[in-house]
mmCIF file of C-alpha atoms in Angstrom:
data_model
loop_
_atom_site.group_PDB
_atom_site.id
_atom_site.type_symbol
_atom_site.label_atom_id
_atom_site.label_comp_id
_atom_site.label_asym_id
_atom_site.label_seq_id
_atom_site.Cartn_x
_atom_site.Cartn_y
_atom_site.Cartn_z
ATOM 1 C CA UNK A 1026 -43.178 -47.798 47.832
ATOM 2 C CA UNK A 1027 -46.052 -47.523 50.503
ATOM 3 C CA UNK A 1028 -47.702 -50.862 48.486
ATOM 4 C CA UNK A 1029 -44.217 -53.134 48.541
ATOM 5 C CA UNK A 1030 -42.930 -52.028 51.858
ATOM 6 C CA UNK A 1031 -44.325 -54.445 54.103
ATOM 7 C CA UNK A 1032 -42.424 -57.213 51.192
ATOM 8 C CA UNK A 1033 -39.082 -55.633 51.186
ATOM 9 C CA UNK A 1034 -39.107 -55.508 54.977
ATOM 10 C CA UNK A 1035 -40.337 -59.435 54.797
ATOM 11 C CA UNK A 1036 -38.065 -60.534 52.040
ATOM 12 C CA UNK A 1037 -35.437 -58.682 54.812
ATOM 13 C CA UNK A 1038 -36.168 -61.009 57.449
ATOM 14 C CA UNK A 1039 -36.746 -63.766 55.465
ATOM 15 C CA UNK A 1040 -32.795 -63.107 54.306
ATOM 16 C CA UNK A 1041 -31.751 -63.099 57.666
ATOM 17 C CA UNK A 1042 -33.534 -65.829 59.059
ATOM 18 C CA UNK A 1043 -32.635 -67.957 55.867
ATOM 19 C CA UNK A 1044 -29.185 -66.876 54.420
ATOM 20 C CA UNK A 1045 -26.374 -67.643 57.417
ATOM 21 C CA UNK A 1046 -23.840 -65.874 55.138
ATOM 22 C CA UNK A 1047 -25.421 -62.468 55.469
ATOM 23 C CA UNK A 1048 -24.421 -62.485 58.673
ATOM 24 C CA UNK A 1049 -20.809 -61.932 57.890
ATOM 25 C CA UNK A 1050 -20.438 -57.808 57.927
ATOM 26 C CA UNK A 1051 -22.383 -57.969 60.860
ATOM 27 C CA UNK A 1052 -19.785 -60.211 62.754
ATOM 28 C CA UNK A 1053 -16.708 -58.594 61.242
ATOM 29 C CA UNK A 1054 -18.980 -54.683 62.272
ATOM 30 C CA UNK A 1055 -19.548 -55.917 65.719
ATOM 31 C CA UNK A 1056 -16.198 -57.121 66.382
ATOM 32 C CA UNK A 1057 -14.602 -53.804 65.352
ATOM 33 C CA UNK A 1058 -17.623 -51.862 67.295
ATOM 34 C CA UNK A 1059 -16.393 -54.038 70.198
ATOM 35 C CA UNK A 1060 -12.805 -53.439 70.315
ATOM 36 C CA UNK A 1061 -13.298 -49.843 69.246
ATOM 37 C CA UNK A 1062 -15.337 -49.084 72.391
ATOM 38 C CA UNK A 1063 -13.458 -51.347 75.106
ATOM 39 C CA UNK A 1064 -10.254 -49.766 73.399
ATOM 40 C CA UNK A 1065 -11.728 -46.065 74.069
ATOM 41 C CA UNK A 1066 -12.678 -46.973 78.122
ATOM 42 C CA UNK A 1067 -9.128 -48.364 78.562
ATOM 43 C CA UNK A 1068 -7.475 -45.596 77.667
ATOM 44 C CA UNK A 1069 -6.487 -46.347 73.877
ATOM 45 C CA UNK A 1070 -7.965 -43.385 72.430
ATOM 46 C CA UNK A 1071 -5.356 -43.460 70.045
ATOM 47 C CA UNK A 1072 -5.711 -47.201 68.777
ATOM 48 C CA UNK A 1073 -8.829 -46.871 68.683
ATOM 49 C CA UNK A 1074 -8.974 -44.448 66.251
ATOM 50 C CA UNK A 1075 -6.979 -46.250 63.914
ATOM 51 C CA UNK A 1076 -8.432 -49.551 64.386
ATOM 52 C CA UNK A 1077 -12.038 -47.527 63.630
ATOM 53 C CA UNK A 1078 -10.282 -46.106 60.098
ATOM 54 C CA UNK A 1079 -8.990 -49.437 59.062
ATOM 55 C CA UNK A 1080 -12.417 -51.153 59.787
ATOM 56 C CA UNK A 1081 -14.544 -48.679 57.669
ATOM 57 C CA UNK A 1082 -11.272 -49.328 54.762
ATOM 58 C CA UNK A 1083 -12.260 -53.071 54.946
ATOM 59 C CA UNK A 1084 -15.384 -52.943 55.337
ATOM 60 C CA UNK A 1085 -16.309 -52.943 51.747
ATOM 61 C CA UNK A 1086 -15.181 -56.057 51.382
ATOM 62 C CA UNK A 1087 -18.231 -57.410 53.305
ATOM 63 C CA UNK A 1088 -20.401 -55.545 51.080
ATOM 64 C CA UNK A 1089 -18.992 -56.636 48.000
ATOM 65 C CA UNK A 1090 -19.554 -60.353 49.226
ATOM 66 C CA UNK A 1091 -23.026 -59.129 50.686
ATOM 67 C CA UNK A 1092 -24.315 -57.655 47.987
ATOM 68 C CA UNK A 1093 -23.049 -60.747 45.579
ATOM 69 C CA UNK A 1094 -24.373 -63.116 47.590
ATOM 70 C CA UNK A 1095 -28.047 -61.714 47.999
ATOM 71 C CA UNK A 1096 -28.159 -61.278 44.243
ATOM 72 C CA UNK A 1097 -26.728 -65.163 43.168
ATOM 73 C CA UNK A 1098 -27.104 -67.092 46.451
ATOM 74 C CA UNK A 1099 -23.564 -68.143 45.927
ATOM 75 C CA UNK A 1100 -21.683 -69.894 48.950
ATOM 76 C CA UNK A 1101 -18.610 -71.519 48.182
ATOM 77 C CA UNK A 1102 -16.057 -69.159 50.369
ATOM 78 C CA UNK A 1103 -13.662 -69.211 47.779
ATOM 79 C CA UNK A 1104 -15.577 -67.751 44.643
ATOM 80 C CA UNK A 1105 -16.854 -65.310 47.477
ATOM 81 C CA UNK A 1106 -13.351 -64.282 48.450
ATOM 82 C CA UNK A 1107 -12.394 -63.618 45.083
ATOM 83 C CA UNK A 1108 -15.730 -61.750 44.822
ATOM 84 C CA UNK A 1109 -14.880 -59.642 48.158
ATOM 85 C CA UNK A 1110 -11.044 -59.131 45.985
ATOM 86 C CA UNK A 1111 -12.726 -58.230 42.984
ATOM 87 C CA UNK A 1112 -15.496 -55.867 44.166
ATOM 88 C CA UNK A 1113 -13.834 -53.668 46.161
ATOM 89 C CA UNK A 1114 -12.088 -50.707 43.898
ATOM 90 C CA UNK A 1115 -15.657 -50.556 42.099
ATOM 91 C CA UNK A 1116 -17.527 -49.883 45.454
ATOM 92 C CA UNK A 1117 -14.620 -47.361 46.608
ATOM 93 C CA UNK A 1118 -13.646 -45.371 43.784
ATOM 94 C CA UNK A 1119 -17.016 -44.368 42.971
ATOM 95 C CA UNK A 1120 -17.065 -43.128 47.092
ATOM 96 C CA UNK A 1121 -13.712 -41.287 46.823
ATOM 97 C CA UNK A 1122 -14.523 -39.178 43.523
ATOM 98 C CA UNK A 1123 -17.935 -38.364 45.233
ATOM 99 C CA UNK A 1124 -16.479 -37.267 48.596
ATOM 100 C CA UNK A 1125 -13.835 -35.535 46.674
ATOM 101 C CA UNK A 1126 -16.320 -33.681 44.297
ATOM 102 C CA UNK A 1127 -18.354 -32.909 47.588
ATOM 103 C CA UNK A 1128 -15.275 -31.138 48.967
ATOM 104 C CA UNK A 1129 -14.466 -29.154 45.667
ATOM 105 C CA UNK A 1130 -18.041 -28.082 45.977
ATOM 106 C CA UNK A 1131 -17.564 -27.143 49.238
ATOM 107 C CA UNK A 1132 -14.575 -24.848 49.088
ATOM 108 C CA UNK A 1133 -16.250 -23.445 45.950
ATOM 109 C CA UNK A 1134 -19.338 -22.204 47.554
ATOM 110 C CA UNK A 1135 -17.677 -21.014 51.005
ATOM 111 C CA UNK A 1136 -15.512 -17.737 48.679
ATOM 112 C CA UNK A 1137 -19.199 -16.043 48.372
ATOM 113 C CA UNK A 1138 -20.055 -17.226 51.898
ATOM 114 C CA UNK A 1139 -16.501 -15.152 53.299
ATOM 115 C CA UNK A 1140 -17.395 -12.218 50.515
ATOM 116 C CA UNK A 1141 -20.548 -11.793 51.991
ATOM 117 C CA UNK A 1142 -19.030 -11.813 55.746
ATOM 118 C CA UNK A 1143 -20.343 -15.444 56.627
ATOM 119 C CA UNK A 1144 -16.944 -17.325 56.334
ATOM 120 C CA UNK A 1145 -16.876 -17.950 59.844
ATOM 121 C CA UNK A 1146 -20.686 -18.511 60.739
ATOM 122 C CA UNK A 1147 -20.601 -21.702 62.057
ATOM 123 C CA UNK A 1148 -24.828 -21.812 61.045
ATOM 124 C CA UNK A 1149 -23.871 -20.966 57.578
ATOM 125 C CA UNK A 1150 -20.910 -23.214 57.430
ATOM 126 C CA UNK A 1151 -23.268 -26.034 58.937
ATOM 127 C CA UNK A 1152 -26.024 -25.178 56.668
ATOM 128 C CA UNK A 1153 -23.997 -25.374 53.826
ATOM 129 C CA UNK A 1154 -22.395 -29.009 54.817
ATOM 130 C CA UNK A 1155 -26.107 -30.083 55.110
ATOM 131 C CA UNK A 1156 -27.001 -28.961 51.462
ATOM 132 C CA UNK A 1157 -24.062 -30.322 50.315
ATOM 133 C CA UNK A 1158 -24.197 -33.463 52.154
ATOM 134 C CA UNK A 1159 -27.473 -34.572 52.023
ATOM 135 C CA UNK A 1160 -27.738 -34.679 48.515
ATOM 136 C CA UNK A 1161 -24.733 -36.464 48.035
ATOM 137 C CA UNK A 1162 -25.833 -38.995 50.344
ATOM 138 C CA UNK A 1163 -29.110 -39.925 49.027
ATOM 139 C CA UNK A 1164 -28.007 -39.890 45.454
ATOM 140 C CA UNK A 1165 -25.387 -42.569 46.252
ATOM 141 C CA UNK A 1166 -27.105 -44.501 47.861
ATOM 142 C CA UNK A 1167 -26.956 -47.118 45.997
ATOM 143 C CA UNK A 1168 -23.427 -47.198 44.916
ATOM 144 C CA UNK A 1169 -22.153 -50.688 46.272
ATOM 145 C CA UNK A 1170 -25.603 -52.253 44.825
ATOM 146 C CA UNK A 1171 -24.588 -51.046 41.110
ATOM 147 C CA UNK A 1172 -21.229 -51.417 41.711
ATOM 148 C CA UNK A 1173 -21.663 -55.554 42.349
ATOM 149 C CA UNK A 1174 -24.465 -56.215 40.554
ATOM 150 C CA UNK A 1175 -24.169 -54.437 37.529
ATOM 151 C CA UNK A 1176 -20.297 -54.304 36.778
ATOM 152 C CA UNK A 1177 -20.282 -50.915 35.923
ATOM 153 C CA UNK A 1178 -17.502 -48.555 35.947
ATOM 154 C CA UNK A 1179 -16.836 -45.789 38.440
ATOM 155 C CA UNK A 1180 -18.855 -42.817 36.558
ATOM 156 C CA UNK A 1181 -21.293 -45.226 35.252
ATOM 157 C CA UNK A 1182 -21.599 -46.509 38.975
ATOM 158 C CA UNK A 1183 -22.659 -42.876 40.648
ATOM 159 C CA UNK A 1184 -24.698 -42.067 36.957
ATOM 160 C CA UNK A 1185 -26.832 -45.347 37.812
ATOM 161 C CA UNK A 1186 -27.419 -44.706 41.198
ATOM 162 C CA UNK A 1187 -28.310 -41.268 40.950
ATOM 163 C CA UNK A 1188 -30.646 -42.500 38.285
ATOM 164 C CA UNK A 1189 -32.199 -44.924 40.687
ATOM 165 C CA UNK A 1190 -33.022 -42.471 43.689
ATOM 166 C CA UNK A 1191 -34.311 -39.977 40.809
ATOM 167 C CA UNK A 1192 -36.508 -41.843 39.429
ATOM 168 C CA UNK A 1193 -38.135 -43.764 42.991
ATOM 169 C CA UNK A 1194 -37.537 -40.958 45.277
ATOM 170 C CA UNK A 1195 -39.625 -42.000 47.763
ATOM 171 C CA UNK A 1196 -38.234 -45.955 48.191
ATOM 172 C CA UNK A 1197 -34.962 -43.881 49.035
ATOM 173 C CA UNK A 1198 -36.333 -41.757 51.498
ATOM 174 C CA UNK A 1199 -38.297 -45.094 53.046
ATOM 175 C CA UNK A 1200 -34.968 -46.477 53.264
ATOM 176 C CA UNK A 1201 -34.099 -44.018 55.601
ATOM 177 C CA UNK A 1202 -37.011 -43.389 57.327
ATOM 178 C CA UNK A 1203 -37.739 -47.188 58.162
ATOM 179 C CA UNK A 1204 -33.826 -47.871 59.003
ATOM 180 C CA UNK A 1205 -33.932 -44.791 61.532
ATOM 181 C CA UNK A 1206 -36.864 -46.538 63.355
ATOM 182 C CA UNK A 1207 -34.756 -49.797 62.951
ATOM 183 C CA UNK A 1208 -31.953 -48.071 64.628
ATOM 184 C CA UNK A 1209 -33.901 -46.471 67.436
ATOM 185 C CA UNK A 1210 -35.827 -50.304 68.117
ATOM 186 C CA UNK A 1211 -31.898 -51.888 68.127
ATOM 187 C CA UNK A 1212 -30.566 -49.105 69.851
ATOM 188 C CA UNK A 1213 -33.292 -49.298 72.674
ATOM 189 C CA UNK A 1214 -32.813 -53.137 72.659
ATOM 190 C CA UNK A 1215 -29.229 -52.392 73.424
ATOM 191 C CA UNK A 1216 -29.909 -50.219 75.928
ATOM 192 C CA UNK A 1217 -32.016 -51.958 78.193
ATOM 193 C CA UNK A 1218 -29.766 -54.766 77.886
ATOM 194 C CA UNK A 1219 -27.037 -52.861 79.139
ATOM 195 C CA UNK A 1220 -29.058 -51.771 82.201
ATOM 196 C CA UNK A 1221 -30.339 -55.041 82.833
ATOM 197 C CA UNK A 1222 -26.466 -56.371 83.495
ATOM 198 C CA UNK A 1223 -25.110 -53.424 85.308
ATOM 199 C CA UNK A 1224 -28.115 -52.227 87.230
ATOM 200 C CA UNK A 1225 -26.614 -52.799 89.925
ATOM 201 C CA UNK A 1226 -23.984 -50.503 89.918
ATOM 202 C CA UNK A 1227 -26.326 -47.745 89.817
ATOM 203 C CA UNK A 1228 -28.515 -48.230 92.617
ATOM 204 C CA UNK A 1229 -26.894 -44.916 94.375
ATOM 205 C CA UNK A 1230 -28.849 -43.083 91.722
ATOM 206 C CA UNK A 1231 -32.182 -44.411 92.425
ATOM 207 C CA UNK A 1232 -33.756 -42.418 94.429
ATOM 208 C CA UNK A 1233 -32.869 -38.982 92.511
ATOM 209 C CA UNK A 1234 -35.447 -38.048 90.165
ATOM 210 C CA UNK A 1235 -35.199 -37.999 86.013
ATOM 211 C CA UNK A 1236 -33.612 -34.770 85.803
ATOM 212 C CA UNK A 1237 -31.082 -35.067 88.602
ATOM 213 C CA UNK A 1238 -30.231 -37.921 87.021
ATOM 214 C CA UNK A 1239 -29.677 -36.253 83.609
ATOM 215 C CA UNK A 1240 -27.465 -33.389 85.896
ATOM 216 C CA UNK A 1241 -25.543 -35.618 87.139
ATOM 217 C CA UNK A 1242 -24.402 -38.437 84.374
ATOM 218 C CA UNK A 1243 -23.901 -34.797 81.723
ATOM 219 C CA UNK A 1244 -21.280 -33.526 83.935
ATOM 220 C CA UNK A 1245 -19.636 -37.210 83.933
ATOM 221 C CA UNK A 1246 -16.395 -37.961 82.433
ATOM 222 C CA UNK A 1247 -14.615 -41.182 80.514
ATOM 223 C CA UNK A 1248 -12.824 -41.560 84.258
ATOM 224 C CA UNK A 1249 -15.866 -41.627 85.999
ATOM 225 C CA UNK A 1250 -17.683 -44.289 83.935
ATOM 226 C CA UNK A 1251 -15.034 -46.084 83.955
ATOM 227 C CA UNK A 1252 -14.767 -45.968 88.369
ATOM 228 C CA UNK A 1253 -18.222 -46.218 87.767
ATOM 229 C CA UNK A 1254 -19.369 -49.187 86.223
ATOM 230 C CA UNK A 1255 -15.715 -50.839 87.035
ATOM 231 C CA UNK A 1256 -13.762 -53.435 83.938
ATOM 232 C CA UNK A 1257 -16.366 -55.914 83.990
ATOM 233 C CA UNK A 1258 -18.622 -53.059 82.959
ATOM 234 C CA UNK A 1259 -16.291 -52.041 80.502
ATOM 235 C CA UNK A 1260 -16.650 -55.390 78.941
ATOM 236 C CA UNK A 1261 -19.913 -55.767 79.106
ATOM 237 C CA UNK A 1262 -20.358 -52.012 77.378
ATOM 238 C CA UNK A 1263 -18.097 -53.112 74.457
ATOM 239 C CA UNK A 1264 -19.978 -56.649 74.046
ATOM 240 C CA UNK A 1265 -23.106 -54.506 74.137
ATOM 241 C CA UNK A 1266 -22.184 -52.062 71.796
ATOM 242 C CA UNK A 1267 -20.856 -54.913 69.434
ATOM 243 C CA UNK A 1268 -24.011 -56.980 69.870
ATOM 244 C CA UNK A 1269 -26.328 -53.873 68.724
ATOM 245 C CA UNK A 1270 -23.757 -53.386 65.411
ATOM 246 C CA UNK A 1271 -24.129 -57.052 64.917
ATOM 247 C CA UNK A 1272 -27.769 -56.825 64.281
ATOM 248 C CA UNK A 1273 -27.637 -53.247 62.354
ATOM 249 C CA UNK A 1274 -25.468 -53.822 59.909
ATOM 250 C CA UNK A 1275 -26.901 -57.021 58.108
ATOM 251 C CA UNK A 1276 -30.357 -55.322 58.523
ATOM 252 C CA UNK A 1277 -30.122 -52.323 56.905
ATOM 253 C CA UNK A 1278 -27.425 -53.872 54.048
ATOM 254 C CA UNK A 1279 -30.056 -56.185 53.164
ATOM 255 C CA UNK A 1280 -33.246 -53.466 53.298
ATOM 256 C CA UNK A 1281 -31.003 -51.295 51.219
ATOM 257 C CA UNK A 1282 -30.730 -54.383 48.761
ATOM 258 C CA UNK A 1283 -34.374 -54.736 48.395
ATOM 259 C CA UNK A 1284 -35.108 -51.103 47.819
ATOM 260 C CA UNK A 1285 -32.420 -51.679 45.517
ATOM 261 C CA UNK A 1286 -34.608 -54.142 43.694
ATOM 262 C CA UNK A 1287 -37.574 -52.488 43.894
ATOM 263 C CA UNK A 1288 -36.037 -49.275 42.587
ATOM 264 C CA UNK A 1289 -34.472 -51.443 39.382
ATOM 265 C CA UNK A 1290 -38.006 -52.360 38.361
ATOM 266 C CA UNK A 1291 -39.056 -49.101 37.276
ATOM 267 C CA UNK A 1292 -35.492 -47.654 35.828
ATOM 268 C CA UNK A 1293 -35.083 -48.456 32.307
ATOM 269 C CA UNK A 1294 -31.482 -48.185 30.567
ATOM 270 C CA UNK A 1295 -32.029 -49.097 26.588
ATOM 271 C CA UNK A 1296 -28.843 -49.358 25.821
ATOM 272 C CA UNK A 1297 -28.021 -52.172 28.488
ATOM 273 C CA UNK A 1298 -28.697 -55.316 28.624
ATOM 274 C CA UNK A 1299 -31.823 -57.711 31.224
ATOM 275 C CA UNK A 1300 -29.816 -60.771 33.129
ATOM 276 C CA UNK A 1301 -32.093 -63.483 33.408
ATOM 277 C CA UNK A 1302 -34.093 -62.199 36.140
ATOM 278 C CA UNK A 1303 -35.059 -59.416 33.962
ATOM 279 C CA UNK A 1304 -34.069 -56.936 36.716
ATOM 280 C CA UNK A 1305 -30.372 -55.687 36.475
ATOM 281 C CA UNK A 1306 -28.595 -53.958 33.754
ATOM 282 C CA UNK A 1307 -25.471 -54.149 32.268
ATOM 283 C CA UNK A 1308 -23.989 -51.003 30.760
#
């Protein structure tokens, strides 16, 4: 992975800078991101909740078109509507039995946990979320990939991308690796941004040193950022917070994509069938 990573990460960019379309999950992300968080400082707690759980629903719908997209450079809007129609049951089904096999799994392994006295450890409990978890995450990673790309069905879907990761272990845990530092770069972007706008509402903090500082903002509550920073800062915290999901989303979609692609050149499935490319299989 260490020899095609500075590609993937260019033919990332070169998406982004090149392909307006893939820009589309990162709008629809950013808007919900936005609302979410102005939602939360306003006192909708509750709304925002919901309107959180119907955008992560949705959201494969993006994906679907996304994923489609990167793989045919289509563009009319209507054949990628019908796509977006079309693709989503194969990229959430395969989720749902996953997360529902993760719980069965779960419940399974916590009777010896309470038999040996550990049923209410919350480190054992934890520990045996993360082993649970983990696993499950990385081997499905590449679920919406298969799922639009190679038509397959919803076993055949979590089979092929377990299949994937197993084989090119390492481009999986690159993914991760090079997305967290993506994240943090974003994230940091974000931040300063945010300080840049409201600085000045926290000039009465200036001259207390790093760790007062820390003292004081942990002990603050949503009341006193909001009296704090006041509605326009409210505002300007949601855009903020949108802005940053804007540019995450697309990014990592699309570097998942290519380590996708990368991972497909090495797994071989005999009794599929090569598309043109000579890349994606069929089963």
């Amino acid at each position: 992975m260490l020899s095609v990573l500075p590609l993937t990460i260019k033919n990332t960019m070169r998406h982004l800078f090149r392909r307006p379309i893939v820009w589309i999950p990162g709008i629809y992300a950013g808007c919900i991101a936005a609302l979410v968080i102005w939602l939360e400082f306003t006192g909708g707690m509750f709304l925002a909740g919901k309107i959180a759980m119907l955008g992560a629903i949705a959201f494969p719908f993006f994906l679907s078109v996304l994923n489609y997209h990167l793989e045919t450079d289509e563009k009319n809007m209507k054949i990628l509507v019908t796509v977006a129609l079309r693709g989503y049951f194969p990229i959430v089904l395969p989720v749902i039995v996953l997360a529902g096999f993760v719980v069965v799994l779960a419940l399974l392994l916590s009777v010896p946990l309470s038999i040996m006295g550990y049923g209410s450890d919350p480190f054992a409990l934890t520990g045996l979320m993360l082993g649970i978890g983990i696993p499950a995450l990385l081997f499905s990673l590449y679920i919406d990939n298969v799922a639009v790309c190679e038509r397959t069905k919803i076993f055949g879907t979590l089979k092929r991308s377990m299949e994937l990761v197993t084989v090119k272990i390492i481009t999986a845990i690159w993914f991760f690796v090079v997305s967290g530092i993506i994240a943090v770069i974003v994230s940091v972007f974000g931040a300063f941004l945010w300080g840049a706008i409201l600085g000045s509402r926290f000039t009465q903090f200036i001259e207390m040193n790093l760790t007062q500082q820390q003292e004081v903002f942990s002990q603050y509550t949503l009341t006193d950022w909001q009296a704090l920073i006041g509605p326009e800062g409210i505002i300007v915290t949601a855009l903020v917070f949108g802005f940053v999901t804007f540019l995450l989303v697309p990014s990592l979609f699309i570097f998942k994509y290519e380590c996708y692609l990368d991972a497909t050149d090495v797994v071989w499935d005999l009794s599929g069938e090569r598309d043109e490319k000579g890349r994606h299989f069929r089963l």
